[in-house]
Amino acid sequence: MTQTKTKTTRIQEINRGIILDAALEVFSAYGFRGTTIDQIAEKAGMSKPNLLYYFPRKEDIYVNVLEKTLDDWLTPFRHIDAKGDPLDELAKYIIAKLKLSESRPESSRVFANEILHGAPAIGDFLQTHLRQIVDRKIAVIRTWIDEGRLAPVDPHHLIFMIWATTQHYADFKVQIGAVVPDRVEDEDFYEETAAAIITILFNGIRPRQDY
Amino acid sequence: MTQTKTKTTRIQEINRGIILDAALEVFSAYGFRGTTIDQIAEKAGMSKPNLLYYFPRKEDIYVNVLEKTLDDWLTPFRHIDAKGDPLDELAKYIIAKLKLSESRPESSRVFANEILHGAPAIGDFLQTHLRQIVDRKIAVIRTWIDEGRLAPVDPHHLIFMIWATTQHYADFKVQIGAVVPDRVEDEDFYEETAAAIITILFNGIRPRQDY
DNA sequence: AAAAAACTTGACTGATTGGTCAAAATGTAG
DNA sequence: CTACATTTTGACCAATCAGTCAAGTTTTTT
């Protein structure tokens, strides 16, 4: 067996982690081109050549960061459970994504930036893996609609709306902060946000008699 | 009167326009740092020094492009009319924004990219001008709600939801294309999208007896 | 038609930056 | 303790790129 040895040492594991954490912050703030290896190295507390010892190319760091963020991003989506109550499941999903937007906005931004620029690094992933997962959830939503447990809406656009809205609170935070400067710093802003979004999404904005 | 002469010639007007059009495309694809002046110059069909004759710094081009996109972006929002029917006005706004996402996605992307990276060039604008416009529309929405012509939802979050969703179709086009590859190329995809979004937003996704 | 103003560009320059290299320092296995 | 592998870094290189400059060409004015 010509096995390429891939023994990962303790130091390697630690340093790769440090580098990826530092890189996430820098990439999220400045984008791929706007980020310099020196910036990441400084934030990671090591020399540039040392960093390049762990990730030989700038792109390697970027791809690794992206893979991590993709996972963050998709995990709550995967957790949507066909057997659960439709509204509960979607509410849970929205809350989970908003919580992520709050706790790890950098992650969301790196992802958004990649898509915005045409997904040069993860285009393939989107067309294969993401599409597959989405197809599966689309089927779940259709079933819910067929069973009369959800209003008859277009599943794709429903998903896009939820993605867009939850993503927005991480990616456009600066804009939100400029428009509602007082509330955005509140401890419970994200809970208030979740409640507001869920209310609108569930009930719509058309006035009803029964209020 | 010490008047600085600002006589704009015909050639200046034409060339500035050509440059800004070219720059919009390049900035939207590669971001500020990712764009080189040479790229813009080539796309504009002129030499780099000539381009710099019209806009002395790279940032000048960028700021000018941003101002144009901001205008695109805000015009439909300004058109929301307090005297109109609430649902009609919001539907019109959604349709206008989606139409823009379709016809000028570059514009939307440059704007998104700027916000994503913390709005270094237009932060002030957001905190003053944008905030003012938004405050005014928030008041309109509150009035509509008080009059019982709109369900009692949080006006800020309603606006954010609409912004997020409509923006999404321009900014995340690659992702949408990966997930619904067949439909996205259709002539009437944007009309279908508008209809789906409006349905969800107006009626919500909670199933009702009266279907 | 001549002079002035506006426009255009080839050839540079200095700064930045992704990546290399060889040598030193540190860790580890026997 | 010793030999070997792993980790670390200062010094460096080549490419890229924002911006300059001086010399030319074209357009406008008189």
XYZ file of C-alpha atoms (C1' of nucleotides) in Angstrom:
482
model
C 0.000 0.000 0.000
C 1.527 3.306 -1.039
C -0.169 5.284 1.650
C 0.661 8.982 1.759
C 1.408 9.650 5.358
C -0.953 12.206 6.803
C -0.031 12.075 10.440
C -1.464 15.230 11.931
C 0.447 16.379 14.948
C -0.974 18.160 17.942
C 0.781 21.404 17.003
C -0.618 21.212 13.485
C -4.133 20.817 14.723
C -3.842 23.769 17.083
C -2.200 26.069 14.582
C -4.532 25.256 11.727
C -7.384 26.129 14.039
C -5.823 29.422 15.050
C -5.147 30.312 11.439
C -8.660 29.517 10.276
C -10.193 31.544 13.091
C -7.997 34.510 12.256
C -8.637 34.100 8.549
C -12.407 34.016 9.046
C -12.302 37.414 10.699
C -10.071 38.994 8.112
C -11.761 37.488 5.059
C -15.153 38.494 6.401
C -14.044 42.088 6.803
C -12.075 42.554 3.597
C -13.026 39.784 1.179
C -10.622 37.434 -0.549
C -8.676 39.953 -2.579
C -8.789 42.572 0.128
C -7.168 40.261 2.640
C -3.397 39.934 2.852
C -1.622 36.903 4.204
C 0.285 39.215 6.520
C -2.962 40.376 8.097
C -4.005 36.810 8.828
C -0.548 35.952 10.099
C -0.504 38.916 12.438
C -3.956 38.140 13.796
C -2.907 34.518 14.228
C 0.252 35.598 16.003
C 2.738 33.922 13.714
C 5.041 34.771 10.837
C 3.850 34.676 7.263
C 6.178 31.850 6.209
C 4.989 29.847 9.163
C 1.401 30.333 8.148
C 2.289 29.290 4.610
C 3.845 26.183 6.098
C 0.357 25.112 7.158
C -1.565 26.391 4.132
C 0.764 26.704 1.147
C -1.524 29.077 -0.772
C -3.829 31.896 0.189
C -6.609 30.093 -1.612
C -6.130 27.026 0.566
C -6.898 29.098 3.635
C -9.916 30.601 1.951
C -11.359 27.292 0.833
C -10.920 25.856 4.302
C -12.654 28.832 5.877
C -15.482 28.526 3.384
C -15.976 24.853 4.088
C -16.360 25.614 7.762
C -18.866 28.395 7.113
C -20.859 26.245 4.710
C -21.270 23.720 7.431
C -22.454 26.351 9.915
C -24.813 27.626 7.332
C -26.382 24.307 6.367
C -26.665 22.553 9.694
C -29.909 24.225 10.811
C -31.370 23.626 7.364
C -30.617 19.929 7.556
C -32.404 19.820 10.896
C -35.785 20.722 9.425
C -37.763 17.640 10.304
C -40.464 16.281 8.006
C -42.158 14.596 10.956
C -42.437 17.751 13.017
C -45.134 20.383 12.880
C -44.529 22.570 9.793
C -44.844 25.930 11.502
C -42.792 24.757 14.457
C -40.061 23.421 12.249
C -39.828 26.594 10.203
C -39.906 28.762 13.316
C -37.124 26.686 14.820
C -35.121 27.060 11.626
C -35.568 30.830 11.536
C -34.561 31.149 15.168
C -31.494 28.968 14.657
C -30.369 30.999 11.661
C -30.905 34.309 13.398
C -28.976 33.051 16.385
C -26.135 32.200 14.034
C -26.335 35.631 12.433
C -25.896 37.061 15.880
C -23.182 34.768 17.179
C -21.157 34.231 14.015
C -21.861 37.046 11.563
C -18.397 36.698 10.019
C -19.269 33.249 8.875
C -22.377 34.482 7.147
C -20.519 37.336 5.510
C -17.760 35.211 4.073
C -20.386 32.986 2.553
C -22.380 35.920 1.203
C -19.287 37.445 -0.303
C -18.403 34.237 -2.069
C -21.868 33.930 -3.612
C -21.987 37.611 -4.473
C -18.876 37.240 -6.583
C -20.221 34.249 -8.469
C -19.176 31.446 -6.113
C -15.835 30.816 -7.842
C -14.688 28.460 -5.112
C -17.908 26.628 -4.222
C -19.985 26.781 -7.403
C -19.707 23.020 -7.806
C -20.805 22.399 -4.268
C -23.909 24.521 -4.795
C -24.910 22.722 -7.959
C -24.520 19.265 -6.510
C -24.637 19.001 -2.759
C -26.705 22.076 -1.900
C -29.150 21.388 -4.677
C -29.669 17.870 -3.378
C -30.375 19.008 0.155
C -32.727 21.710 -1.062
C -34.593 19.267 -3.282
C -35.160 17.076 -0.287
C -36.560 19.909 1.815
C -38.685 21.110 -1.072
C -40.273 17.685 -1.120
C -40.959 17.932 2.608
C -42.656 21.288 2.174
C -44.755 19.994 -0.688
C -45.929 17.123 1.480
C -46.884 19.532 4.236
C -48.873 21.586 1.743
C -50.565 18.509 0.304
C -51.583 17.496 3.799
C -53.095 20.929 4.327
C -50.687 21.751 7.129
C -49.168 24.682 5.275
C -50.725 27.257 2.960
C -50.193 26.446 -0.740
C -47.124 28.570 -1.446
C -44.189 28.043 -3.776
C -41.657 26.042 -1.743
C -38.597 27.454 -3.499
C -39.587 31.030 -2.952
C -40.520 30.298 0.628
C -37.043 28.945 1.247
C -35.430 31.869 -0.521
C -37.444 34.303 1.549
C -36.325 32.686 4.770
C -32.723 32.466 3.636
C -32.729 36.056 2.478
C -34.311 37.459 5.596
C -32.234 35.619 8.141
C -29.036 36.211 6.184
C -29.864 39.900 5.995
C -29.503 40.428 9.724
C -25.894 39.270 9.615
C -24.798 40.622 6.253
C -26.495 44.008 6.354
C -25.967 44.628 10.024
C -24.338 47.988 9.316
C -27.370 49.117 7.396
C -29.757 47.909 10.055
C -27.683 49.622 12.701
C -27.847 52.857 10.751
C -31.601 52.679 10.410
C -32.564 51.492 13.897
C -29.543 52.577 15.922
C -31.220 52.370 19.301
C -32.704 48.929 19.216
C -29.996 47.033 17.404
C -27.708 46.998 20.435
C -30.362 45.559 22.739
C -29.687 42.232 24.332
C -32.917 40.806 23.025
C -32.891 42.338 19.558
C -32.506 38.979 17.947
C -35.418 37.498 19.859
C -37.592 40.435 18.960
C -36.477 40.014 15.335
C -37.317 36.330 15.312
C -40.757 37.007 16.743
C -41.485 39.750 14.232
C -40.367 37.711 11.235
C -42.261 34.634 12.313
C -45.419 36.666 12.850
C -45.222 38.204 9.390
C -44.305 34.977 7.683
C -46.995 32.941 9.391
C -49.890 35.367 9.231
C -49.034 37.761 6.453
C -49.661 41.479 6.477
C -53.185 41.496 5.109
C -55.487 42.881 7.784
C -58.091 40.472 9.101
C -61.438 40.886 10.717
C -60.608 38.652 13.611
C -58.169 40.908 15.412
C -16.508 85.879 -6.522
C -13.780 83.293 -6.499
C -15.713 80.751 -8.484
C -13.919 77.507 -9.282
C -14.662 76.875 -12.893
C -16.481 73.609 -13.411
C -17.296 73.753 -17.073
C -18.124 70.213 -18.096
C -17.450 69.536 -21.736
C -19.333 67.198 -23.978
C -16.397 64.768 -24.126
C -16.153 64.748 -20.354
C -19.775 63.858 -19.970
C -19.562 61.026 -22.460
C -16.362 59.586 -21.090
C -17.372 59.790 -17.456
C -20.482 57.863 -18.386
C -18.520 55.210 -20.241
C -16.113 54.855 -17.349
C -18.834 54.533 -14.726
C -20.673 51.918 -16.772
C -17.490 49.914 -17.192
C -16.577 50.351 -13.541
C -19.987 49.170 -12.375
C -19.509 45.880 -14.173
C -16.002 45.312 -12.906
C -16.616 46.398 -9.319
C -19.723 44.242 -9.150
C -17.795 41.189 -10.264
C -14.597 41.627 -8.260
C -15.260 44.127 -5.459
C -13.264 47.250 -4.761
C -9.926 45.659 -3.965
C -10.358 42.962 -6.572
C -10.822 45.483 -9.336
C -7.845 47.015 -11.113
C -7.917 50.344 -12.863
C -6.521 48.613 -15.935
C -9.565 46.340 -16.060
C -11.905 49.300 -16.000
C -9.815 51.159 -18.554
C -9.823 48.199 -20.899
C -13.566 47.692 -20.602
C -14.052 51.426 -21.149
C -11.786 51.312 -24.205
C -9.274 53.882 -23.082
C -5.827 54.059 -21.552
C -5.333 54.029 -17.814
C -3.825 57.525 -17.639
C -6.764 58.794 -19.611
C -9.188 57.229 -17.199
C -7.269 58.761 -14.320
C -7.597 62.086 -16.065
C -11.350 61.873 -15.436
C -11.250 60.260 -12.007
C -7.901 60.949 -10.326
C -8.222 58.109 -7.804
C -9.644 54.638 -7.901
C -11.805 55.550 -4.955
C -13.332 58.430 -6.878
C -14.621 56.009 -9.474
C -15.954 53.730 -6.789
C -17.764 56.467 -4.908
C -19.352 57.710 -8.102
C -20.519 54.217 -9.015
C -21.941 53.780 -5.527
C -23.851 57.032 -5.688
C -25.489 55.927 -8.899
C -26.437 52.549 -7.453
C -27.777 54.119 -4.288
C -30.092 56.157 -6.368
C -31.318 53.139 -8.307
C -31.807 51.365 -5.079
C -33.783 54.064 -3.278
C -35.993 55.388 -6.026
C -38.686 52.701 -5.757
C -38.632 53.040 -1.976
C -39.249 56.775 -2.192
C -42.218 56.046 -4.438
C -44.158 54.228 -1.738
C -47.195 56.444 -1.440
C -48.925 57.033 1.875
C -52.134 57.860 0.093
C -52.264 54.629 -1.884
C -53.649 51.294 -0.800
C -51.127 49.657 1.569
C -51.042 46.267 -0.088
C -50.960 47.804 -3.552
C -48.116 50.096 -2.631
C -46.031 47.326 -1.127
C -46.743 45.022 -4.052
C -45.679 47.762 -6.449
C -42.514 48.283 -4.465
C -41.656 44.593 -4.470
C -42.257 44.350 -8.201
C -40.139 47.418 -8.893
C -37.265 46.094 -6.824
C -37.385 42.671 -8.399
C -37.449 44.243 -11.830
C -34.300 46.122 -10.875
C -32.687 42.936 -9.605
C -33.342 41.470 -13.006
C -32.323 44.408 -15.164
C -29.422 45.797 -13.123
C -28.088 43.080 -10.829
C -24.604 44.638 -10.891
C -25.960 47.708 -9.222
C -27.465 45.672 -6.422
C -24.273 43.684 -5.948
C -21.996 46.685 -5.679
C -24.291 48.061 -3.036
C -24.463 44.753 -1.176
C -20.721 44.399 -1.261
C -20.234 47.844 0.190
C -22.602 47.151 3.081
C -21.169 43.706 3.648
C -17.753 45.199 4.244
C -19.047 47.736 6.722
C -20.055 50.551 4.371
C -16.689 52.343 4.549
C -17.646 54.730 1.770
C -21.331 55.347 2.480
C -21.674 54.801 6.214
C -22.474 58.462 6.753
C -25.111 58.440 4.079
C -26.838 55.481 5.712
C -26.910 57.100 9.133
C -28.290 60.376 7.902
C -30.079 60.311 4.603
C -31.217 56.701 4.488
C -32.317 56.761 8.091
C -34.427 59.833 7.386
C -36.169 58.264 4.427
C -36.784 55.067 6.328
C -38.185 56.935 9.314
C -40.649 58.607 7.031
C -41.835 55.323 5.520
C -42.011 53.712 8.940
C -44.435 56.454 9.923
C -46.514 55.721 6.842
C -46.683 52.038 7.706
C -47.652 52.814 11.279
C -50.494 54.981 10.042
C -51.715 52.196 7.796
C -51.664 49.802 10.725
C -53.477 52.269 12.984
C -56.133 52.645 10.335
C -56.543 48.893 10.257
C -55.450 48.674 6.655
C -52.429 46.524 7.443
C -51.940 43.780 10.015
C -50.164 44.979 13.157
C -46.603 43.999 12.348
C -43.300 45.609 13.224
C -42.660 48.161 10.454
C -38.865 47.925 10.623
C -38.807 44.200 10.294
C -41.360 44.322 7.523
C -39.114 46.668 5.567
C -36.054 44.553 6.248
C -37.872 41.453 5.076
C -38.819 43.096 1.815
C -35.351 44.541 1.298
C -33.718 41.240 2.088
C -35.931 39.178 -0.133
C -35.856 41.390 -3.200
C -32.119 41.995 -2.842
C -31.555 38.265 -2.587
C -32.683 37.594 -6.138
C -29.944 39.853 -7.500
C -27.153 39.180 -5.051
C -27.562 35.438 -4.655
C -28.478 34.732 -8.249
C -25.725 32.132 -8.551
C -27.109 30.235 -5.601
C -30.651 30.428 -6.883
C -29.463 29.279 -10.280
C -27.744 26.305 -8.696
C -30.845 25.298 -6.775
C -33.521 25.856 -9.434
C -31.471 25.648 -12.626
C -34.393 25.066 -14.951
C -36.734 27.847 -13.990
C -34.283 30.641 -13.372
C -33.648 31.163 -17.059
C -37.322 31.501 -17.898
C -38.510 34.757 -19.371
C -41.124 35.157 -16.685
C -39.135 33.985 -13.708
C -39.182 37.395 -12.159
C -42.954 37.747 -12.520
C -43.466 34.348 -11.000
C -41.125 35.342 -8.192
C -42.984 38.567 -7.523
C -46.287 36.723 -7.394
C -44.963 34.081 -5.026
C -43.390 36.595 -2.661
C -46.443 38.798 -2.588
C -48.680 35.836 -1.867
C -46.545 34.697 1.041
C -46.072 38.172 2.438
C -49.737 39.114 2.195
C -51.330 35.908 3.404
C -48.657 34.128 5.354
C -48.013 30.413 5.337
C -50.384 29.367 8.089
C -53.037 27.130 6.553
C -56.565 28.479 6.680
C -59.930 26.850 6.651
C -61.185 28.919 3.777
C -59.070 27.414 1.037
C -5.476 79.755 -39.443
C -3.229 80.283 -35.242
C -3.334 79.938 -30.331
C -5.163 77.943 -26.394
C -7.403 74.494 -24.031
C -8.715 69.910 -23.504
C -7.702 65.249 -24.192
C -4.746 61.018 -24.758
C -1.039 57.814 -23.948
C 3.687 55.174 -23.586
C 6.925 54.702 -20.389
C 7.882 54.924 -15.654
C 8.018 54.495 -10.356
C 7.345 53.143 -5.718
C 4.667 50.410 -2.755
C 2.410 46.273 -1.831
C 2.058 41.519 -1.614
C 1.966 36.307 -2.672
C 5.177 33.130 -2.270
C 10.319 31.030 -1.708
C 14.425 29.547 0.672
C 17.870 28.317 3.631
C 19.087 28.306 8.109
C 17.846 28.252 12.950
C 15.004 26.648 16.827
C 12.160 23.425 18.932
C 10.045 19.056 19.772
C 10.231 13.979 19.854
C 11.512 9.047 19.621
C 14.864 5.647 20.923
C 21.719 12.192 25.424
C 21.470 11.877 20.482
C 19.622 11.780 16.037
C 15.832 12.886 13.414
C 11.612 15.241 12.171
C 8.894 19.155 12.725
C 8.233 23.928 13.269
C 9.608 28.783 12.840
C 11.410 32.897 10.732
C 14.350 36.794 8.517
C 15.646 37.981 4.186
C 14.478 37.954 -0.260
C 12.200 37.816 -5.109
C 9.024 38.564 -8.865
C 4.640 40.168 -10.089
C 1.054 43.359 -9.727
C -0.890 47.700 -9.506
C -2.167 52.674 -8.183
C -0.713 56.678 -9.640
C 2.874 60.172 -12.235
C 4.905 62.623 -16.012
C 6.147 64.612 -20.070
C 5.268 64.652 -24.646
C 1.995 64.202 -28.112
C -2.819 64.722 -30.511
C -7.297 66.573 -30.992
C -10.821 69.937 -30.182
C -12.355 74.528 -29.279
C -11.921 79.411 -29.324
C -10.774 83.690 -31.384
